[in-house]
XYZ file of C-alpha atoms in Angstrom:
365
model
C -5.128 -35.554 -46.220
C -8.742 -35.655 -45.055
C -9.045 -32.028 -45.675
C -7.543 -32.277 -49.049
C -10.395 -34.913 -49.803
C -13.057 -32.620 -48.336
C -11.923 -29.995 -50.949
C -11.699 -32.169 -53.863
C -15.315 -33.282 -53.216
C -16.531 -29.683 -52.741
C -15.008 -28.501 -56.023
C -16.507 -31.439 -57.847
C -19.998 -30.776 -56.355
C -19.464 -26.994 -57.541
C -18.272 -28.425 -60.938
C -21.339 -30.626 -61.296
C -23.654 -28.107 -59.878
C -22.489 -25.788 -62.892
C -22.585 -28.468 -65.433
C -24.940 -27.604 -68.298
C -26.373 -31.014 -68.755
C -28.854 -32.669 -66.208
C -28.104 -36.089 -66.137
C -27.171 -37.201 -62.779
C -26.798 -33.609 -61.685
C -28.767 -33.335 -58.813
C -27.884 -36.894 -56.977
C -24.292 -36.317 -57.852
C -24.061 -32.639 -56.368
C -25.698 -33.956 -53.153
C -23.594 -36.991 -52.727
C -20.350 -34.950 -53.310
C -21.285 -32.007 -51.166
C -22.266 -34.502 -48.233
C -18.854 -36.406 -48.688
C -17.149 -33.133 -48.481
C -18.714 -32.205 -45.104
C -17.979 -35.702 -43.630
C -14.297 -35.246 -44.531
C -14.147 -31.757 -43.400
C -15.880 -32.646 -40.062
C -13.233 -35.524 -39.561
C -10.447 -33.254 -40.432
C -11.740 -30.682 -37.956
C -11.996 -33.143 -35.236
C -8.350 -34.418 -35.725
C -6.962 -30.862 -35.990
C -8.671 -30.153 -32.642
C -7.109 -33.146 -30.987
C -9.989 -35.654 -31.084
C -10.525 -38.875 -32.447
C -12.579 -40.280 -35.433
C -12.448 -43.635 -34.615
C -13.979 -45.245 -31.306
C -12.142 -47.572 -29.277
C -11.518 -51.077 -30.768
C -13.833 -50.173 -33.770
C -12.583 -51.110 -37.198
C -14.198 -48.569 -39.148
C -14.200 -44.461 -38.505
C -17.040 -42.796 -37.101
C -20.225 -41.995 -39.271
C -21.821 -38.549 -40.354
C -24.013 -38.260 -37.105
C -21.095 -39.035 -34.808
C -18.858 -36.498 -36.485
C -21.581 -33.784 -36.041
C -22.228 -34.692 -32.371
C -18.364 -34.370 -31.699
C -18.048 -31.089 -33.548
C -21.007 -29.653 -31.606
C -20.852 -31.034 -27.968
C -17.383 -32.041 -27.048
C -15.742 -29.129 -25.374
C -12.335 -29.531 -26.555
C -13.136 -29.972 -30.065
C -16.433 -27.830 -30.696
C -16.277 -25.927 -33.808
C -19.903 -26.200 -35.152
C -23.091 -24.220 -34.015
C -26.548 -25.671 -33.578
C -27.797 -23.848 -36.770
C -24.725 -25.334 -38.881
C -25.536 -28.833 -37.490
C -29.190 -28.601 -38.766
C -27.925 -27.691 -42.214
C -25.551 -30.479 -42.246
C -28.380 -32.984 -41.263
C -30.501 -31.614 -44.020
C -27.918 -32.353 -46.708
C -27.202 -35.767 -45.357
C -30.831 -36.639 -45.304
C -31.122 -35.756 -48.805
C -27.938 -37.328 -50.079
C -29.453 -40.625 -48.623
C -32.518 -40.316 -50.504
C -30.846 -39.426 -53.821
C -28.457 -42.382 -53.266
C -31.002 -44.910 -52.162
C -34.472 -43.688 -53.806
C -36.291 -41.246 -55.889
C -35.798 -37.689 -55.318
C -36.910 -34.629 -57.327
C -35.336 -31.735 -56.284
C -36.070 -28.307 -57.751
C -33.411 -25.965 -59.008
C -34.186 -23.491 -56.232
C -33.874 -26.145 -53.543
C -30.705 -27.368 -55.154
C -29.063 -23.968 -55.242
C -29.914 -23.009 -51.733
C -28.265 -26.177 -50.307
C -25.249 -25.682 -52.635
C -24.879 -22.142 -51.870
C -25.477 -22.582 -48.190
C -23.200 -25.681 -47.899
C -20.396 -23.639 -49.603
C -21.076 -20.921 -47.123
C -20.795 -23.451 -44.221
C -17.799 -24.885 -45.704
C -16.053 -21.592 -45.923
C -16.817 -20.436 -42.169
C -15.566 -23.938 -41.099
C -12.380 -23.900 -42.874
C -11.563 -20.239 -41.465
C -12.466 -20.902 -37.948
C -10.923 -24.281 -37.647
C -7.863 -24.234 -40.057
C -7.325 -20.479 -40.335
C -7.735 -20.761 -44.489
C -9.780 -18.794 -46.670
C -11.840 -20.901 -49.296
C -11.082 -18.180 -51.778
C -7.277 -19.406 -51.801
C -8.397 -22.831 -52.489
C -10.722 -22.512 -55.356
C -9.249 -22.192 -58.848
C -9.520 -18.421 -60.189
C -11.514 -19.648 -62.938
C -14.625 -21.029 -60.782
C -17.765 -18.870 -61.540
C -20.603 -20.020 -59.393
C -23.879 -19.103 -61.378
C -27.195 -19.697 -61.013
C -30.175 -18.516 -63.252
C -32.581 -18.961 -60.646
C -31.337 -18.084 -57.119
C -33.913 -18.191 -54.534
C -32.776 -17.388 -51.005
C -36.339 -17.133 -48.980
C -37.675 -20.268 -47.504
C -41.284 -19.224 -47.617
C -41.361 -18.340 -51.220
C -39.470 -21.574 -51.840
C -41.987 -23.576 -50.321
C -44.942 -21.622 -51.663
C -43.787 -22.440 -55.077
C -43.093 -26.052 -54.275
C -46.265 -26.546 -52.779
C -48.121 -25.038 -55.893
C -46.316 -27.612 -58.103
C -47.111 -30.435 -56.009
C -50.957 -29.525 -55.772
C -50.737 -29.240 -59.476
C -49.664 -32.747 -59.954
C -52.214 -33.858 -57.620
C -55.144 -31.777 -59.359
C -57.994 -33.746 -60.673
C -57.439 -35.604 -63.965
C -53.723 -35.717 -63.199
C -53.096 -37.462 -60.004
C -49.615 -38.206 -60.726
C -48.686 -39.443 -57.389
C -45.248 -41.168 -57.765
C -44.017 -37.654 -59.310
C -45.771 -35.677 -56.427
C -44.017 -38.067 -53.784
C -40.678 -37.459 -55.435
C -41.233 -33.872 -55.188
C -42.688 -34.114 -51.612
C -39.844 -36.073 -50.391
C -36.894 -33.494 -50.140
C -39.367 -31.021 -48.560
C -40.126 -33.587 -45.964
C -36.491 -34.601 -45.410
C -35.696 -31.007 -44.873
C -38.289 -30.446 -42.389
C -37.705 -33.871 -40.613
C -34.023 -32.783 -40.302
C -34.830 -29.685 -38.669
C -37.120 -31.228 -36.070
C -34.656 -34.018 -35.332
C -35.994 -36.931 -37.599
C -33.674 -39.144 -39.357
C -34.406 -41.278 -42.402
C -36.538 -40.909 -45.341
C -40.301 -40.573 -44.904
C -42.706 -43.620 -45.792
C -44.865 -43.427 -48.804
C -48.032 -43.657 -46.443
C -46.604 -40.345 -44.901
C -46.027 -38.847 -48.390
C -49.416 -39.761 -49.373
C -50.987 -38.295 -46.268
C -49.340 -34.935 -46.675
C -50.382 -34.943 -50.344
C -53.923 -35.368 -49.401
C -53.855 -32.465 -46.912
C -51.922 -30.106 -49.615
C -54.698 -30.962 -52.149
C -57.499 -30.100 -49.464
C -55.737 -26.522 -49.343
C -53.860 -27.281 -46.036
C -51.216 -24.469 -45.489
C -47.595 -25.865 -45.680
C -46.533 -24.161 -42.277
C -48.671 -26.508 -40.318
C -47.385 -29.661 -42.247
C -43.699 -28.568 -42.336
C -43.266 -26.903 -38.641
C -39.328 -27.427 -38.786
C -39.135 -25.281 -42.017
C -41.482 -22.567 -40.746
C -39.231 -22.263 -37.699
C -36.036 -21.060 -39.638
C -35.234 -18.829 -42.376
C -32.394 -17.949 -44.662
C -29.969 -15.378 -44.109
C -27.847 -13.770 -46.928
C -24.851 -11.407 -46.674
C -23.573 -9.838 -49.970
C -24.508 -10.441 -53.634
C -23.030 -12.309 -56.624
C -19.847 -14.020 -56.312
C -19.710 -12.889 -52.612
C -23.004 -14.232 -51.653
C -23.255 -15.929 -48.205
C -26.222 -18.028 -47.401
C -26.935 -19.537 -44.146
C -29.731 -21.089 -42.214
C -30.883 -19.186 -39.321
C -33.614 -19.925 -36.569
C -36.179 -17.471 -36.404
C -36.638 -15.173 -33.393
C -37.526 -16.980 -30.134
C -37.234 -20.545 -31.510
C -34.932 -22.610 -29.597
C -33.092 -25.945 -30.768
C -32.601 -28.861 -28.367
C -29.755 -31.548 -28.402
C -31.245 -35.099 -29.081
C -29.798 -37.604 -26.544
C -27.536 -39.877 -28.144
C -28.628 -43.290 -29.106
C -32.342 -42.082 -29.534
C -33.844 -44.332 -32.308
C -34.434 -42.565 -35.609
C -33.186 -39.137 -34.357
C -30.519 -36.585 -35.766
C -28.351 -34.847 -33.387
C -29.880 -31.664 -33.034
C -33.690 -30.259 -33.645
C -35.761 -27.088 -33.676
C -37.620 -27.301 -30.282
C -41.439 -26.442 -30.202
C -41.769 -23.337 -27.900
C -45.225 -24.510 -26.332
C -45.612 -28.393 -26.578
C -48.326 -28.412 -24.128
C -49.984 -25.819 -26.269
C -49.160 -28.081 -29.370
C -50.349 -31.605 -27.937
C -53.652 -29.819 -26.249
C -56.289 -32.751 -26.949
C -57.002 -35.347 -24.094
C -58.292 -38.638 -25.395
C -62.115 -37.542 -24.459
C -61.518 -34.037 -26.165
C -59.975 -35.884 -29.351
C -63.273 -38.465 -29.154
C -65.472 -35.357 -28.910
C -63.916 -33.581 -31.851
C -64.478 -36.758 -34.003
C -67.782 -37.654 -32.620
C -66.801 -40.873 -31.556
C -66.684 -42.834 -28.184
C -63.352 -42.965 -26.281
C -63.006 -46.688 -26.849
C -63.379 -46.093 -30.492
C -60.903 -43.382 -30.590
C -58.534 -45.873 -29.163
C -59.113 -48.370 -31.721
C -58.668 -45.642 -34.294
C -55.417 -44.383 -32.794
C -54.335 -48.106 -32.571
C -55.308 -48.861 -36.208
C -53.890 -45.789 -37.737
C -50.668 -45.659 -35.739
C -51.339 -42.452 -34.341
C -48.873 -42.787 -31.303
C -46.101 -43.685 -33.664
C -45.856 -40.261 -35.159
C -44.316 -37.283 -33.187
C -46.736 -34.779 -35.013
C -49.930 -36.469 -33.498
C -48.926 -37.870 -30.271
C -46.651 -37.145 -27.025
C -46.510 -38.271 -23.491
C -45.544 -35.809 -20.499
C -44.047 -37.010 -17.531
C -44.901 -34.856 -14.448
C -44.444 -34.977 -10.928
C -43.600 -38.652 -9.508
C -44.155 -40.789 -12.316
C -47.186 -39.541 -13.452
C -47.692 -39.558 -17.478
C -50.192 -37.783 -19.314
C -50.966 -38.674 -22.869
C -51.798 -36.000 -25.302
C -52.794 -35.534 -28.877
C -52.332 -32.584 -31.334
C -54.873 -30.991 -33.405
C -53.130 -32.799 -36.625
C -54.331 -36.210 -35.060
C -57.899 -35.039 -35.882
C -57.138 -34.722 -39.277
C -55.146 -37.871 -39.711
C -57.755 -39.992 -38.181
C -60.362 -38.296 -40.295
C -58.478 -39.090 -43.529
C -58.125 -42.653 -42.297
C -61.745 -43.024 -41.843
C -62.564 -41.888 -45.236
C -60.600 -45.251 -46.201
C -61.528 -47.720 -43.482
C -65.098 -47.187 -41.391
C -65.108 -47.093 -37.521
C -67.280 -50.119 -37.660
C -64.530 -52.035 -39.515
C -61.974 -50.850 -37.136
C -63.988 -51.551 -34.100
C -64.461 -55.119 -35.375
C -60.740 -55.613 -36.045
C -60.024 -54.306 -32.508
C -62.562 -56.695 -30.775
C -60.714 -59.403 -32.387
C -57.328 -58.374 -31.122
C -58.691 -57.975 -27.514
C -61.115 -60.695 -26.837
C -63.698 -60.108 -24.025
C -62.633 -56.268 -23.894
C -64.765 -54.923 -26.750
C -68.265 -56.015 -25.918
C -69.716 -52.597 -26.135
C -68.338 -49.305 -27.652
C -69.426 -47.448 -24.472
C -66.818 -49.803 -22.356
C -63.338 -48.467 -21.688
C -60.930 -50.230 -23.837
C -57.193 -50.790 -23.146
C -55.069 -48.054 -23.359
C -57.955 -45.619 -23.086
C -55.988 -43.092 -20.751
C -57.914 -40.993 -18.333
C -57.845 -37.231 -18.665
């Protein structure tokens, strides 16, 4: 029965995707595609002898738990890490489509729909031994007038459109953020982040793009994967695949705001390469001023800017990425370091008498 529900939702998502009118088409396609996957995963877990309900629970497990069991339970496992990445991306887009604003281009929607059908077909074959072609009505004809199967080309096009929306004389920020949201969700899902990006984060990314920043440095998760195609026309298969040498990592269960699996940076110490002193030197600030700015702009709350490394017997090394320089510089365009320092002294009375004094949290190099 769960498998039948999965197939129903998949067929409806295909039907809506091919519908000639646009009203509600994008959101409905994503919602139905996401639902088809959840039903498919639950059917697969049960088929492999697992359970979709925790002990004494009133409800069945959610989407993330389905992915984790299908990926990590030795007796059940039928997903690869790359398939889990795609499922996370679709689930994140569905969440935004259902609860907020989302402007997904036709090329993006096609990519997720085609990759989703390929994944559904692969799981249906590997777990249930059934062919998707035997499930689809003979009259189904998947057609797209603008098929796109290269992520680099897709992001080049999307970034150019966002830059156009943010160009002088336009500044259509709401539209630009709606266009940025699916790109950021996709990148976050690949890097292990769960949930919708904040408006502040989208605004910050928009400013970077407006300045001409290259998108691979802003979307490192997307830069680490590629689209692989087999065949053409009605037989086209489209899959997300990691680029050579890029590993993935399983995120520990219960990690707040995290998905199940994420693309892992190969050299994290190379990415988070700045000490507090080096960050201060690059920004031409004192160390205590940098600590105040880091606190004011929430730098340590963003994994793109900050990470703690534990080495040896409890030693903790606090490091910042190159991105932190730009994030603080952008913030200082809106709020001066003098204002930030004055606020910091109010919050830490007696510890901010001079900008040359070491402030709390100013880690040694």
